[in-house]
Amino acid sequence: MDKNFQEEKFPGIIKFTPPLFKQRYQFIKDLVEKYKPKKVADLGCADCTLLRMLKSCSCIEVLAGLDSCASVMRENMHKLSPLPVDYLQPAERSLTVTLHHGSVAHKDPCMLGFDLVTCIELIEHLEESELKKFPEVVFGFMAPTIVVISTPNSEFNPLFPGVTVFRHPDHKFEWNREQFQNWALETARHYDYSVEFTGVGHPPTGMESVGFCTQIGMFFRKSPQASGFAQFEEPTEAAYKTVFKAEYPSLKDEKYLQNAVVDEVFCTAQIIKQRLLDSLKSEHEECNDNSTERKSKFQPSLNCSLDETGKLIVEKSMEPFVNENVVYIPLQTIFSFPKVNRLCGTFEKLCKLIAGKVTLSSDGSAVMFNTEQE
Ligand code: SAH
């Protein structure tokens, strides 16, 4: 028996494992992992379940949903909002999630510039007039790099004993593979896309001829810029209403980056300070034990003070040191730590971000900590 298909003890009742809707969403998630689109729109997003799954894909920076039913989107849209953890640990990428109320039969400029557009179990809900306009809106106007369309394969329906007409009362039609493929090939040809067919929900053994339960067309734009791309058209008026918008905290935003860098500088400096103090302490003990003078690996020992010239020389070096009860940790040393380095990019940026937030030595080259300070 196929791994995603189970015939329950009751003969004739088909159950997919994982459930078919999850297999469809997983198909999209895998596609996102493969092609790494930055801007993704889900048309007919309903309760936003797919969008919620996609917001964890780190390549995505813009996520949009569209549905003609505002109430179904509103039910769960709060789940698209950032969580406390998103503020505590802002992601490196920026992410904006927007939900629009409107129809795929209308063009709106907010849907321009997307890399991937998904239409999962949408087209069979469209009225004839809407289905006629759909290709021009999605392929002609939005013209994303990739479009994925899934729809029921009616050849599978005889395997569902309860299904007499359509699988869902709101379906306006259900196509067999030939009908869907003819429509998809003609649409692809007209808008200069290529199309590949696949699906999810394998038929049971011995029934392979019916094909997948859900048929899927993956359309890839052939030209870098489709012929009907909006910039060549008359500017289009907004047709959709925005019902939700969330901007996730990101390190691309200077205020979150500054917090993250200051935190990381403190953390790194504390580690260096502790290591230095531990090392000085053990050397001090050794010195006392052996009654011989030994030089610290790190510069002068805890109680030793330097003259002005000596202090300047040491401050500019990469070595942390202690003078009286102050620990000096050169910024260059902190900058050499991978996380600080990655966050700031340049030494100048590090200096700029911590200015006024961290106590620095008089020449600004080292972070200063009191030896007692935690
Ligand atoms: N993609 C979702 C929902 C599929 S049900 C999923 O896979 O579970 C189809 C959805 O399309 C419904 O939420 C319905 O409100 C929406 N819909 C129907 N006609 C539409 C239209 N003309 N424009 C946009 N959305 C539409």
CSV table of C-alpha atoms and ligand atoms in Angstrom, one decimal:
chain,number,residue,atom,x,y,z
A,1,MET,CA,0.0,0.0,0.0
A,2,ASP,CA,1.2,3.5,-0.8
A,3,LYS,CA,2.8,5.4,2.0
A,4,ASN,CA,0.4,8.3,1.8
A,5,PHE,CA,-2.7,6.2,1.4
A,6,GLN,CA,-4.7,4.0,3.7
A,7,GLU,CA,-7.9,2.1,3.2
A,8,GLU,CA,-9.6,1.9,6.6
A,9,LYS,CA,-11.1,-1.2,8.0
A,10,PHE,CA,-14.4,0.0,6.5
A,11,PRO,CA,-14.1,-0.9,2.9
A,12,GLY,CA,-14.5,1.9,0.4
A,13,ILE,CA,-13.5,4.7,2.8
A,14,ILE,CA,-10.3,6.4,1.7
A,15,LYS,CA,-8.1,8.2,4.1
A,16,PHE,CA,-4.8,9.8,3.2
A,17,THR,CA,-1.8,10.0,5.6
A,18,PRO,CA,-0.8,12.7,6.1
A,19,PRO,CA,-4.2,14.3,5.2
A,20,LEU,CA,-4.4,15.5,1.6
A,21,PHE,CA,-4.5,19.2,2.5
A,22,LYS,CA,-1.3,18.8,4.4
A,23,GLN,CA,0.3,17.0,1.5
A,24,ARG,CA,-0.7,19.9,-0.8
A,25,TYR,CA,0.8,22.4,1.7
A,26,GLN,CA,4.0,20.3,2.1
A,27,PHE,CA,4.3,20.2,-1.7
A,28,ILE,CA,4.4,24.1,-1.7
A,29,LYS,CA,6.8,24.2,1.2
A,30,ASP,CA,9.2,21.8,-0.6
A,31,LEU,CA,8.9,24.0,-3.7
A,32,VAL,CA,9.7,27.1,-1.7
A,33,GLU,CA,12.8,25.3,-0.2
A,34,LYS,CA,13.9,24.4,-3.7
A,35,TYR,CA,13.4,27.7,-5.6
A,36,LYS,CA,13.8,30.1,-2.7
A,37,PRO,CA,11.3,32.8,-3.8
A,38,LYS,CA,11.4,36.0,-1.8
A,39,LYS,CA,7.9,37.2,-2.5
A,40,VAL,CA,5.0,34.6,-2.3
A,41,ALA,CA,1.3,35.2,-2.8
A,42,ASP,CA,-1.4,32.6,-2.0
A,43,LEU,CA,-4.6,33.2,-3.9
A,44,GLY,CA,-7.7,31.8,-2.2
A,45,CYS,CA,-5.8,31.6,1.1
A,46,ALA,CA,-9.0,31.0,3.1
A,47,ASP,CA,-8.0,30.6,6.8
A,48,CYS,CA,-4.3,31.3,6.1
A,49,THR,CA,-3.0,27.9,7.0
A,50,LEU,CA,-0.6,27.7,4.1
A,51,LEU,CA,0.6,31.3,4.8
A,52,ARG,CA,1.3,30.3,8.5
A,53,MET,CA,3.4,27.4,7.3
A,54,LEU,CA,5.3,29.5,4.8
A,55,LYS,CA,6.2,32.3,7.2
A,56,SER,CA,8.9,30.0,8.7
A,57,CYS,CA,10.7,29.7,5.4
A,58,SER,CA,13.7,31.9,5.8
A,59,CYS,CA,13.9,32.9,2.1
A,60,ILE,CA,10.5,34.6,2.1
A,61,GLU,CA,10.5,38.4,2.8
A,62,VAL,CA,7.0,39.2,1.5
A,63,LEU,CA,4.0,37.0,2.0
A,64,ALA,CA,0.6,37.9,0.8
A,65,GLY,CA,-2.8,36.3,0.9
A,66,LEU,CA,-5.9,37.0,-1.1
A,67,ASP,CA,-9.5,35.7,-0.6
A,68,SER,CA,-12.9,36.9,-1.7
A,69,CYS,CA,-14.2,35.9,1.7
A,70,ALA,CA,-13.0,38.3,4.4
A,71,SER,CA,-14.6,36.5,7.3
A,72,VAL,CA,-12.7,33.2,6.6
A,73,MET,CA,-9.4,35.1,6.6
A,74,ARG,CA,-10.2,37.0,9.8
A,75,GLU,CA,-10.9,33.9,11.7
A,76,ASN,CA,-7.2,33.0,12.1
A,77,MET,CA,-5.3,36.0,10.8
A,78,HIS,CA,-4.0,36.9,14.3
A,79,LYS,CA,-1.9,33.7,14.0
A,80,LEU,CA,0.1,35.5,11.4
A,81,SER,CA,1.3,38.2,13.9
A,82,PRO,CA,4.8,38.2,15.3
A,83,LEU,CA,5.2,36.3,18.6
A,84,PRO,CA,7.2,37.6,21.6
A,85,VAL,CA,10.1,35.4,20.6
A,86,ASP,CA,10.3,37.2,17.2
A,87,TYR,CA,11.0,40.4,19.1
A,88,LEU,CA,13.5,38.8,21.5
A,89,GLN,CA,15.4,37.2,18.6
A,90,PRO,CA,14.7,39.2,15.5
A,91,ALA,CA,15.4,37.3,12.3
A,92,GLU,CA,18.1,38.4,9.8
A,93,ARG,CA,15.6,38.7,6.9
A,94,SER,CA,12.7,41.1,6.9
A,95,LEU,CA,9.2,39.7,6.6
A,96,THR,CA,6.0,41.5,5.8
A,97,VAL,CA,2.7,39.6,5.8
A,98,THR,CA,-0.4,41.1,4.2
A,99,LEU,CA,-3.9,39.9,3.7
A,100,HIS,CA,-6.1,41.3,1.0
A,101,HIS,CA,-9.8,41.0,0.5
A,102,GLY,CA,-10.7,40.8,-3.2
A,103,SER,CA,-11.2,38.5,-6.2
A,104,VAL,CA,-8.7,36.9,-8.6
A,105,ALA,CA,-10.9,38.2,-11.3
A,106,HIS,CA,-9.6,41.7,-10.6
A,107,LYS,CA,-6.2,43.2,-11.0
A,108,ASP,CA,-4.6,45.1,-8.2
A,109,PRO,CA,-1.0,46.5,-8.3
A,110,CYS,CA,-0.3,45.1,-4.8
A,111,MET,CA,0.0,41.7,-6.5
A,112,LEU,CA,2.9,42.8,-8.8
A,113,GLY,CA,6.5,41.6,-8.4
A,114,PHE,CA,5.8,38.2,-6.9
A,115,ASP,CA,8.2,35.3,-7.5
A,116,LEU,CA,5.7,32.6,-6.6
A,117,VAL,CA,1.9,32.6,-6.8
A,118,THR,CA,0.0,29.6,-5.4
A,119,CYS,CA,-3.6,28.7,-6.1
A,120,ILE,CA,-4.4,25.7,-4.0
A,121,GLU,CA,-7.9,24.2,-4.6
A,122,LEU,CA,-9.1,27.6,-5.9
A,123,ILE,CA,-10.0,27.4,-9.6
A,124,GLU,CA,-12.9,24.9,-9.0
A,125,HIS,CA,-14.5,27.5,-6.8
A,126,LEU,CA,-14.6,30.2,-9.5
A,127,GLU,CA,-17.7,31.1,-11.5
A,128,GLU,CA,-17.4,30.7,-15.2
A,129,SER,CA,-16.9,34.5,-15.7
A,130,GLU,CA,-14.2,34.6,-13.0
A,131,LEU,CA,-12.4,31.6,-14.5
A,132,LYS,CA,-12.3,33.3,-17.8
A,133,LYS,CA,-10.5,36.4,-16.3
A,134,PHE,CA,-8.2,34.4,-14.0
A,135,PRO,CA,-5.4,33.6,-16.6
A,136,GLU,CA,-5.1,37.3,-17.6
A,137,VAL,CA,-5.0,38.4,-14.0
A,138,VAL,CA,-2.5,35.8,-12.8
A,139,PHE,CA,-0.3,35.1,-15.8
A,140,GLY,CA,-0.8,38.3,-17.8
A,141,PHE,CA,-0.8,40.9,-15.0
A,142,MET,CA,0.8,39.4,-11.9
A,143,ALA,CA,3.2,37.4,-14.2
A,144,PRO,CA,5.2,35.8,-11.4
A,145,THR,CA,8.2,33.5,-12.1
A,146,ILE,CA,6.3,30.4,-10.9
A,147,VAL,CA,2.5,29.7,-10.6
A,148,VAL,CA,1.2,26.6,-8.9
A,149,ILE,CA,-2.3,25.5,-9.4
A,150,SER,CA,-3.9,22.5,-7.7
A,151,THR,CA,-7.4,21.2,-8.4
A,152,PRO,CA,-9.3,17.9,-7.8
A,153,ASN,CA,-8.8,15.2,-10.4
A,154,SER,CA,-12.4,14.0,-11.1
A,155,GLU,CA,-11.1,10.6,-12.3
A,156,PHE,CA,-10.3,9.8,-8.6
A,157,ASN,CA,-13.9,10.5,-7.5
A,158,PRO,CA,-15.3,7.0,-8.0
A,159,LEU,CA,-13.0,5.9,-5.2
A,160,PHE,CA,-14.9,8.2,-2.9
A,161,PRO,CA,-18.2,6.3,-2.4
A,162,GLY,CA,-20.1,9.4,-1.0
A,163,VAL,CA,-19.2,11.7,-3.9
A,164,THR,CA,-22.0,11.7,-6.4
A,165,VAL,CA,-21.4,15.1,-8.2
A,166,PHE,CA,-18.5,17.1,-6.7
A,167,ARG,CA,-16.2,16.7,-3.7
A,168,HIS,CA,-17.4,20.0,-2.2
A,169,PRO,CA,-20.8,21.7,-2.5
A,170,ASP,CA,-19.1,25.0,-3.5
A,171,HIS,CA,-17.2,23.5,-6.5
A,172,LYS,CA,-18.4,24.9,-9.8
A,173,PHE,CA,-16.7,22.1,-11.8
A,174,GLU,CA,-14.2,19.3,-11.3
A,175,TRP,CA,-11.9,18.4,-14.2
A,176,ASN,CA,-10.3,15.2,-15.3
A,177,ARG,CA,-6.6,15.2,-16.2
A,178,GLU,CA,-7.2,15.8,-19.9
A,179,GLN,CA,-9.5,18.8,-19.2
A,180,PHE,CA,-7.1,20.4,-16.7
A,181,GLN,CA,-4.0,19.7,-18.9
A,182,ASN,CA,-5.7,21.2,-22.0
A,183,TRP,CA,-6.6,24.3,-20.1
A,184,ALA,CA,-3.2,24.6,-18.5
A,185,LEU,CA,-1.3,24.0,-21.7
A,186,GLU,CA,-3.3,26.6,-23.6
A,187,THR,CA,-2.9,29.1,-20.7
A,188,ALA,CA,0.9,28.5,-20.6
A,189,ARG,CA,1.2,28.8,-24.4
A,190,HIS,CA,-0.7,32.1,-24.4
A,191,TYR,CA,1.3,33.8,-21.6
A,192,ASP,CA,4.7,32.3,-22.5
A,193,TYR,CA,5.0,29.8,-19.6
A,194,SER,CA,6.1,26.2,-19.6
A,195,VAL,CA,4.0,23.8,-17.5
A,196,GLU,CA,4.7,20.5,-15.7
A,197,PHE,CA,2.0,18.2,-14.3
A,198,THR,CA,2.2,16.3,-11.0
A,199,GLY,CA,0.0,15.7,-8.0
A,200,VAL,CA,-0.5,14.5,-4.5
A,201,GLY,CA,-2.6,11.7,-3.1
A,202,HIS,CA,-1.5,8.4,-4.7
A,203,PRO,CA,-4.3,6.1,-5.8
A,204,PRO,CA,-4.5,2.6,-4.2
A,205,THR,CA,-2.5,-0.3,-5.6
A,206,GLY,CA,-4.2,-1.7,-8.7
A,207,MET,CA,-6.0,1.6,-9.3
A,208,GLU,CA,-3.0,3.6,-10.6
A,209,SER,CA,-4.8,4.5,-13.8
A,210,VAL,CA,-7.0,7.1,-12.1
A,211,GLY,CA,-4.0,9.3,-11.3
A,212,PHE,CA,-3.4,11.5,-8.3
A,213,CYS,CA,-6.3,12.6,-6.1
A,214,THR,CA,-5.2,16.3,-6.4
A,215,GLN,CA,-3.7,17.3,-9.8
A,216,ILE,CA,-1.1,20.0,-9.8
A,217,GLY,CA,0.2,22.2,-12.6
A,218,MET,CA,3.5,24.0,-12.1
A,219,PHE,CA,4.0,26.9,-14.5
A,220,PHE,CA,7.4,28.5,-15.1
A,221,ARG,CA,7.6,31.9,-16.8
A,222,LYS,CA,9.9,31.5,-19.9
A,223,SER,CA,10.9,35.1,-20.4
A,224,PRO,CA,12.5,37.2,-17.7
A,225,GLN,CA,9.7,39.7,-18.0
A,226,ALA,CA,6.2,38.6,-19.3
A,227,SER,CA,4.7,40.6,-22.2
A,228,GLY,CA,1.8,42.0,-20.2
A,229,PHE,CA,3.9,43.1,-17.2
A,230,ALA,CA,2.3,46.0,-15.5
A,231,GLN,CA,4.9,48.7,-16.2
A,232,PHE,CA,3.8,48.6,-19.8
A,233,GLU,CA,0.2,48.9,-18.9
A,234,GLU,CA,-2.0,51.8,-17.8
A,235,PRO,CA,-1.6,52.2,-14.0
A,236,THR,CA,-4.2,50.0,-12.4
A,237,GLU,CA,-6.4,51.2,-9.6
A,238,ALA,CA,-6.5,49.3,-6.3
A,239,ALA,CA,-9.2,46.7,-6.3
A,240,TYR,CA,-8.4,44.9,-3.1
A,241,LYS,CA,-8.9,46.0,0.5
A,242,THR,CA,-6.0,45.3,2.9
A,243,VAL,CA,-7.4,43.5,6.0
A,244,PHE,CA,-4.2,42.6,7.8
A,245,LYS,CA,-0.6,43.7,7.8
A,246,ALA,CA,2.3,42.6,10.0
A,247,GLU,CA,5.9,43.6,9.8
A,248,TYR,CA,8.2,41.2,11.6
A,249,PRO,CA,11.1,42.6,13.6
A,250,SER,CA,14.3,42.1,11.6
A,251,LEU,CA,18.0,42.8,12.0
A,252,LYS,CA,17.7,44.7,8.7
A,253,ASP,CA,16.0,47.4,10.9
A,254,GLU,CA,18.7,49.5,12.5
A,255,LYS,CA,17.0,49.6,15.9
A,256,TYR,CA,16.8,45.8,16.3
A,257,LEU,CA,20.3,45.4,14.9
A,258,GLN,CA,21.6,47.9,17.5
A,259,ASN,CA,20.0,46.0,20.3
A,260,ALA,CA,21.3,42.7,19.1
A,261,VAL,CA,24.8,44.1,18.6
A,262,VAL,CA,24.9,45.8,22.0
A,263,ASP,CA,23.7,42.5,23.7
A,264,GLU,CA,26.3,40.5,21.8
A,265,VAL,CA,29.1,42.9,22.7
A,266,PHE,CA,28.2,42.7,26.4
A,267,CYS,CA,28.0,39.0,26.2
A,268,THR,CA,31.3,38.6,24.4
A,269,ALA,CA,33.0,41.1,26.6
A,270,GLN,CA,31.8,39.3,29.7
A,271,ILE,CA,33.2,36.0,28.5
A,272,ILE,CA,36.6,37.6,27.7
A,273,LYS,CA,36.6,39.4,31.0
A,274,GLN,CA,35.9,36.2,33.0
A,275,ARG,CA,38.6,34.3,31.1
A,276,LEU,CA,41.1,37.0,31.8
A,277,LEU,CA,40.2,37.3,35.5
A,278,ASP,CA,40.3,33.5,35.9
A,279,SER,CA,43.7,33.3,34.2
A,280,LEU,CA,45.1,36.2,36.3
A,281,LYS,CA,43.8,34.6,39.4
A,282,SER,CA,45.5,31.3,38.8
A,283,GLU,CA,48.7,33.0,37.8
A,284,HIS,CA,48.6,35.0,41.0
A,285,GLU,CA,48.1,31.9,43.0
A,286,GLU,CA,51.0,30.2,41.2
A,287,CYS,CA,53.2,33.2,41.8
A,288,ASN,CA,52.4,33.1,45.5
A,289,ASP,CA,53.1,29.4,45.7
A,290,ASN,CA,56.4,29.5,43.9
A,291,SER,CA,57.4,32.9,45.2
A,292,THR,CA,58.8,33.6,41.8
A,293,GLU,CA,57.8,36.4,39.5
A,294,ARG,CA,55.8,35.3,36.4
A,295,LYS,CA,54.4,37.5,33.7
A,296,SER,CA,50.8,37.4,32.9
A,297,LYS,CA,49.8,35.9,29.5
A,298,PHE,CA,47.5,38.9,29.2
A,299,GLN,CA,49.4,41.9,30.4
A,300,PRO,CA,49.9,43.2,33.9
A,301,SER,CA,48.3,41.5,36.7
A,302,LEU,CA,45.3,42.6,38.7
A,303,ASN,CA,46.8,45.2,41.1
A,304,CYS,CA,49.5,46.5,38.8
A,305,SER,CA,48.9,50.0,37.3
A,306,LEU,CA,50.6,51.4,34.3
A,307,ASP,CA,52.0,54.7,33.5
A,308,GLU,CA,50.2,56.9,31.0
A,309,THR,CA,52.4,55.9,28.0
A,310,GLY,CA,52.2,52.2,28.8
A,311,LYS,CA,48.4,52.4,29.2
A,312,LEU,CA,48.0,53.9,25.8
A,313,ILE,CA,50.1,51.2,24.2
A,314,VAL,CA,48.2,48.4,25.9
A,315,GLU,CA,44.8,50.0,25.1
A,316,LYS,CA,45.6,49.9,21.4
A,317,SER,CA,46.7,46.3,21.5
A,318,MET,CA,44.4,43.3,20.8
A,319,GLU,CA,45.0,41.9,24.3
A,320,PRO,CA,42.5,42.5,27.1
A,321,PHE,CA,44.1,43.8,30.2
A,322,VAL,CA,43.3,44.9,33.8
A,323,ASN,CA,44.3,48.3,35.2
A,324,GLU,CA,43.5,48.8,38.8
A,325,ASN,CA,39.9,47.5,39.0
A,326,VAL,CA,39.0,48.2,35.4
A,327,VAL,CA,39.1,45.5,32.6
A,328,TYR,CA,39.8,46.8,29.1
A,329,ILE,CA,38.6,44.7,26.3
A,330,PRO,CA,39.7,46.0,22.9
A,331,LEU,CA,36.8,46.4,20.4
A,332,GLN,CA,39.0,44.7,17.7
A,333,THR,CA,39.0,41.6,19.9
A,334,ILE,CA,35.3,41.7,20.3
A,335,PHE,CA,34.9,42.3,16.5
A,336,SER,CA,36.9,39.2,15.8
A,337,PHE,CA,34.2,37.1,17.4
A,338,PRO,CA,32.2,35.5,14.5
A,339,LYS,CA,28.7,36.5,15.7
A,340,VAL,CA,29.6,40.2,16.3
A,341,ASN,CA,31.5,40.2,13.0
A,342,ARG,CA,28.6,38.8,11.1
A,343,LEU,CA,26.1,41.1,12.7
A,344,CYS,CA,28.1,44.3,12.0
A,345,GLY,CA,30.0,43.5,8.8
A,346,THR,CA,32.5,46.3,9.4
A,347,PHE,CA,34.5,47.5,12.4
A,348,GLU,CA,33.2,51.1,11.7
A,349,LYS,CA,29.6,49.8,11.9
A,350,LEU,CA,30.3,48.1,15.2
A,351,CYS,CA,31.7,51.4,16.6
A,352,LYS,CA,28.6,53.3,15.3
A,353,LEU,CA,26.1,50.9,16.7
A,354,ILE,CA,27.5,50.8,20.2
A,355,ALA,CA,28.2,54.5,20.5
A,356,GLY,CA,26.6,55.8,23.6
A,357,LYS,CA,25.4,52.3,24.7
A,358,VAL,CA,28.6,50.8,26.0
A,359,THR,CA,31.3,52.4,28.3
A,360,LEU,CA,34.5,52.9,26.2
A,361,SER,CA,38.0,53.8,27.1
A,362,SER,CA,39.1,57.4,26.5
A,363,ASP,CA,40.4,56.7,23.0
A,364,GLY,CA,37.3,54.6,22.2
A,365,SER,CA,39.3,51.5,21.4
A,366,ALA,CA,38.2,49.3,24.3
A,367,VAL,CA,35.1,48.4,26.3
A,368,MET,CA,35.6,49.1,30.0
A,369,PHE,CA,34.2,47.0,32.8
A,370,ASN,CA,34.6,47.2,36.5
A,371,THR,CA,36.2,43.9,37.6
A,372,GLU,CA,33.3,43.5,40.0
A,373,GLN,CA,30.6,44.4,37.4
A,374,GLU,CA,28.4,41.7,36.1
B,1,SAH,N1,-6.4,27.4,-0.6
B,1,SAH,C1,-7.2,27.0,0.5
B,1,SAH,C2,-8.7,27.2,0.4
B,1,SAH,C3,-9.3,26.5,-0.8
B,1,SAH,S1,-11.1,26.8,-0.8
B,1,SAH,C4,-6.8,25.5,0.9
B,1,SAH,O1,-6.1,24.9,0.1
B,1,SAH,O2,-7.3,25.0,1.8
B,1,SAH,C5,-11.2,28.1,-2.0
B,1,SAH,C6,-11.0,29.5,-1.4
B,1,SAH,O3,-11.0,30.4,-2.5
B,1,SAH,C7,-12.1,29.9,-0.5
B,1,SAH,O4,-11.6,30.4,0.7
B,1,SAH,C8,-12.9,31.0,-1.2
B,1,SAH,O5,-13.4,32.0,-0.4
B,1,SAH,C9,-11.8,31.5,-2.1
B,1,SAH,N2,-12.3,32.1,-3.4
B,1,SAH,C10,-13.4,31.7,-4.1
B,1,SAH,N3,-13.6,32.5,-5.2
B,1,SAH,C11,-12.6,33.5,-5.1
B,1,SAH,C12,-12.2,34.5,-5.9
B,1,SAH,N4,-12.9,34.9,-7.0
B,1,SAH,N5,-11.1,35.3,-5.6
B,1,SAH,C13,-10.4,34.9,-4.5
B,1,SAH,N6,-10.7,33.9,-3.7
B,1,SAH,C14,-11.8,33.2,-4.0
